[in-house]
Amino acid sequence: MGWLLVLLLAGMTAAFPDWLVEEVNTPSQLKYTKQGTLLLSNGLIGREFLLSPDFSTVDFYSYEKQASLLRALNPEAVISLDGIVYNISGLLTNIPRAYLNRTALSQDKQANINAFHYVSHSTHSPQAPFKYTPKRGAPKDTKWPPKGLRLDVRFKAPFHAPSIHQQVTVVIHYEIYDGCPLMAKWLTVEASSIVQKKVMLKIEAVELLSVNWQWADAGYQWLLVETDQPHGTVVQWSDDPLQPDMPGSFQRNVQSSYKPSPSLPLSSFSESFRVHELVHASSDPERTGLAQRQKLRLLAPQTQENPIFFHMTNSSEEAVRSVIDQLAEVGFEMLIYSFGSGFNIESDDEEYLNQMKSIISYANAKGIEVGGYDLIDWTRTVPKEWMADAGSSPSPGACFASGWTDYLMERVLNFINRTGLSMMETDGPYPGYQCQSSNHSHHKNVDDSVYRQLMLQGNFFKTMQEMGIYVNQPDTYFYQGGTKTGMGYNENQYSLPRWQDLSVSRQQMFDSMFHYTPTVGWMFLPLVVYHGGGDAAMFEPLSQHYTEFEWGLAQYLGAGVAACYRGYRIYDSEETKALVKKWVGFYKKHRPIITSDIIHVRRADMQGIDCFMHVNPKLQEKALAMVFNPTNEPQQTNLTLPLYYSGLSTIAHVSHEGAAPVAMTIDRRFNIVVNVALKPLQITWFLIE
Ligand SMILES: *[C@@H]1O[C@H](CO)[C@@H](O)[C@H](O)[C@H]1NC(C)=O
Ligand SMILES: *[C@@H]1O[C@H](CO)[C@@H](O)[C@H](O)[C@H]1NC(C)=O
Ligand SMILES: *[C@@H]1O[C@H](CO)[C@@H](O)[C@H](O)[C@H]1NC(C)=O
Ligand SMILES: *[C@@H]1O[C@H](CO)[C@@H](O)[C@H](O)[C@H]1NC(C)=O
Ligand SMILES: *[C@@H]1O[C@H](CO)[C@@H](O)[C@H](O)[C@H]1NC(C)=O
Ligand SMILES: *[C@@H]1O[C@H](CO)[C@@H](O)[C@H](O)[C@H]1NC(C)=O
């Protein structure tokens, strides 16, 4: 009996860890397998490469699902040099592409003599794309650069290629991260500076994968493929062109490339975009959404900063100083000169710079940072020589790869240096035009214009980040250093009558937070009229709209989402001052859990109680649920709180609005049920430890 038990136990292994709840401690590593292949893995996913007869991805594996993603082989990338298309390795084989028959593969494969071929590989620690240290409430234990392992693989041109192409080395980078089923891939090129000037590069594809159905767009979408760029790239799913006679929807390929595809001298190419491959191994929206939110925290940790800011519409010094006093009183952290306030970051007027320096010093001394708005979008009118050249059509606006970028950078840096400004709100720049000019300082012609504009835009945000400047922007340059963008931004929404605005905005925030962390997006509270809507839309005078004002504060600060409170004062009476202090105090007291991701409990439908809940297994405060009754009737309900992602599994200590905690047993679905009774328009919260 005892003997049998020992045998049984020996055959059992621990359950596979859930990386979204537990720390997975298997470090990223590269090792040779018994078959002589290379395996890059982190315990959650693995990518396996054949080295001979040439380099090729021969497996992409999910240890969570115990299943392979890969259905068929492809080249590692495709480029063209001076118009000649080259695959980056990849094997020639006649084996069918419906599934990877490894017996057949072992017998039938050849190097492609027309392709770039494998030369060598090496491993490195991940490098930080920009310098960063946590501040403004971001978690102090952030690891930067992220922990993981990068594999660099070098390839040389085929022997019969033009001799100048033989002097080009293509390097493909595969990077894997500890504790996360995520891989990044990108491409760089090495060549002497003479070769770089002479050779024209076009990148056709950075990644080509043929995947099994359940991972594909047409299947369960267990694999997410994205790029790290806000513009100018595509991730395209398609039927496998090499298997045209088979039922397509079963055999999908995914390819990531540029759009428009730039053609540029090697000398103006630095690196390709990065492809992110996040292996969800699930199609549950909460799970896949949490994974995306983890990816953002891992690769763009600065998006976790979350200052509470105010948007000032009146730039008169007297008004600004008095609002700074108010902000300091209630615990706000940042003042932003709003659009239409007359603020001008591009000014070099000495008197103005000195005035701004004095105001910003005054604010800083009270713990308030100061930032301002600038219209740098692509429709901006700039001097003629910096406008995009659209051929026969009138110029649509500024080209970011012209002298405009130098002017802007110089002016912004000067303003920051002279005044101590530490935040910038950019309106734009957006994607960049296909500019036909051949005399702009940062691009050659139309073929490299968009690529160069995107690189320069990314570089602008990187520079801001490295100087510690907080950036709100409409684009999503997060992997280049940007900090915040609109959360499902819609101008008309914030011009609706107050209760409609609050309700629609709470719904929309709830929906956006499947993919967004609370801290990466901003919402809007129009204290004064914004865009439209008149008296019915604005929250001024605050005392007269006390309840609606409290709802705005509670739903945004309770969600951990910064809102642009836009107006000229944050309170107008002792009562409204106390209200702001109350919710700011609540946010600051529970900041780590409130800025943690939310679990979707009950979407607001205005028929009864709605709820979202923050969770974080790493904190002492494991969950915080915000509960709203938006109806004009009392509401009572048994509210099910799903605690799985809080990391709690047996007992939850539930405290209602700071009262003594009550121990509750967590059921076998990781839920607890709390009885909630709310008065009309009442808001409440539960803290769970
Ligand atoms: C590149 O690889 C593809 C397979 O994905 C193959 O069909 C094509 O012929 C190759 N092209 C060259 C130039 O080797
Ligand atoms: C795999 O390939 C081998 C060798 O070509 C063949 O004998 C076998 O039938 C194939 N298996 C499947 C399942 O296609
Ligand atoms: C801005 O504030 C100043 C000083 O409080 C005030 O005199 C002025 O009228 C305000 N401007 C606007 C447009 O409200
Ligand atoms: C402004 O620039 C000057 C000259 O580079 C430098 O010495 C100074 O420290 C800078 N000041 C600030 C506040 O960054
Ligand atoms: C620059 O190129 C544009 C055409 O794109 C031309 O109209 C303009 O005169 C050129 N400027 C200079 C300074 O060469
Ligand atoms: C909540 O659950 C309790 C216990 O099961 C039950 O007595 C009560 O009627 C429920 N309340 C509501 C509003 O459903």
Short mmCIF file of N, CA and C and ligand atoms in Angstrom, two decimals, residues 384-385 389 436-439, ligand 5:
data_model
loop_
_atom_site.label_atom_id
_atom_site.label_comp_id
_atom_site.label_asym_id
_atom_site.label_seq_id
_atom_site.Cartn_x
_atom_site.Cartn_y
_atom_site.Cartn_z
N LYS A 384 7.03 77.50 -44.62
CA LYS A 384 6.83 76.79 -45.88
C LYS A 384 7.85 75.67 -46.11
N GLU A 385 9.10 75.94 -45.77
CA GLU A 385 10.15 74.95 -46.09
C GLU A 385 10.03 73.67 -45.24
N ASP A 389 5.44 67.99 -48.57
CA ASP A 389 5.22 68.21 -50.00
C ASP A 389 4.33 67.09 -50.52
N GLN A 436 6.97 64.30 -50.29
CA GLN A 436 7.78 64.14 -51.50
C GLN A 436 9.01 65.06 -51.55
N SER A 437 9.17 65.88 -50.54
CA SER A 437 10.31 66.79 -50.56
C SER A 437 11.62 66.03 -50.61
N SER A 438 12.59 66.60 -51.34
CA SER A 438 13.91 65.95 -51.34
C SER A 438 14.94 66.86 -50.69
N ASN A 439 14.47 67.92 -50.03
CA ASN A 439 15.45 68.77 -49.35
C ASN A 439 15.12 68.99 -47.87
C1 LIG B 5 12.87 72.16 -51.66
O1 LIG B 5 12.09 71.32 -52.46
C2 LIG B 5 10.84 71.88 -52.87
C3 LIG B 5 10.10 70.80 -53.64
O2 LIG B 5 9.82 69.70 -52.78
C4 LIG B 5 11.08 73.13 -53.70
O3 LIG B 5 9.83 73.71 -54.02
C5 LIG B 5 11.92 74.11 -52.88
O4 LIG B 5 12.26 75.20 -53.68
C6 LIG B 5 13.19 73.44 -52.37
N1 LIG B 5 13.87 74.37 -51.46
C7 LIG B 5 15.17 74.56 -51.48
C8 LIG B 5 15.70 75.54 -50.47
O5 LIG B 5 15.89 73.99 -52.26
#
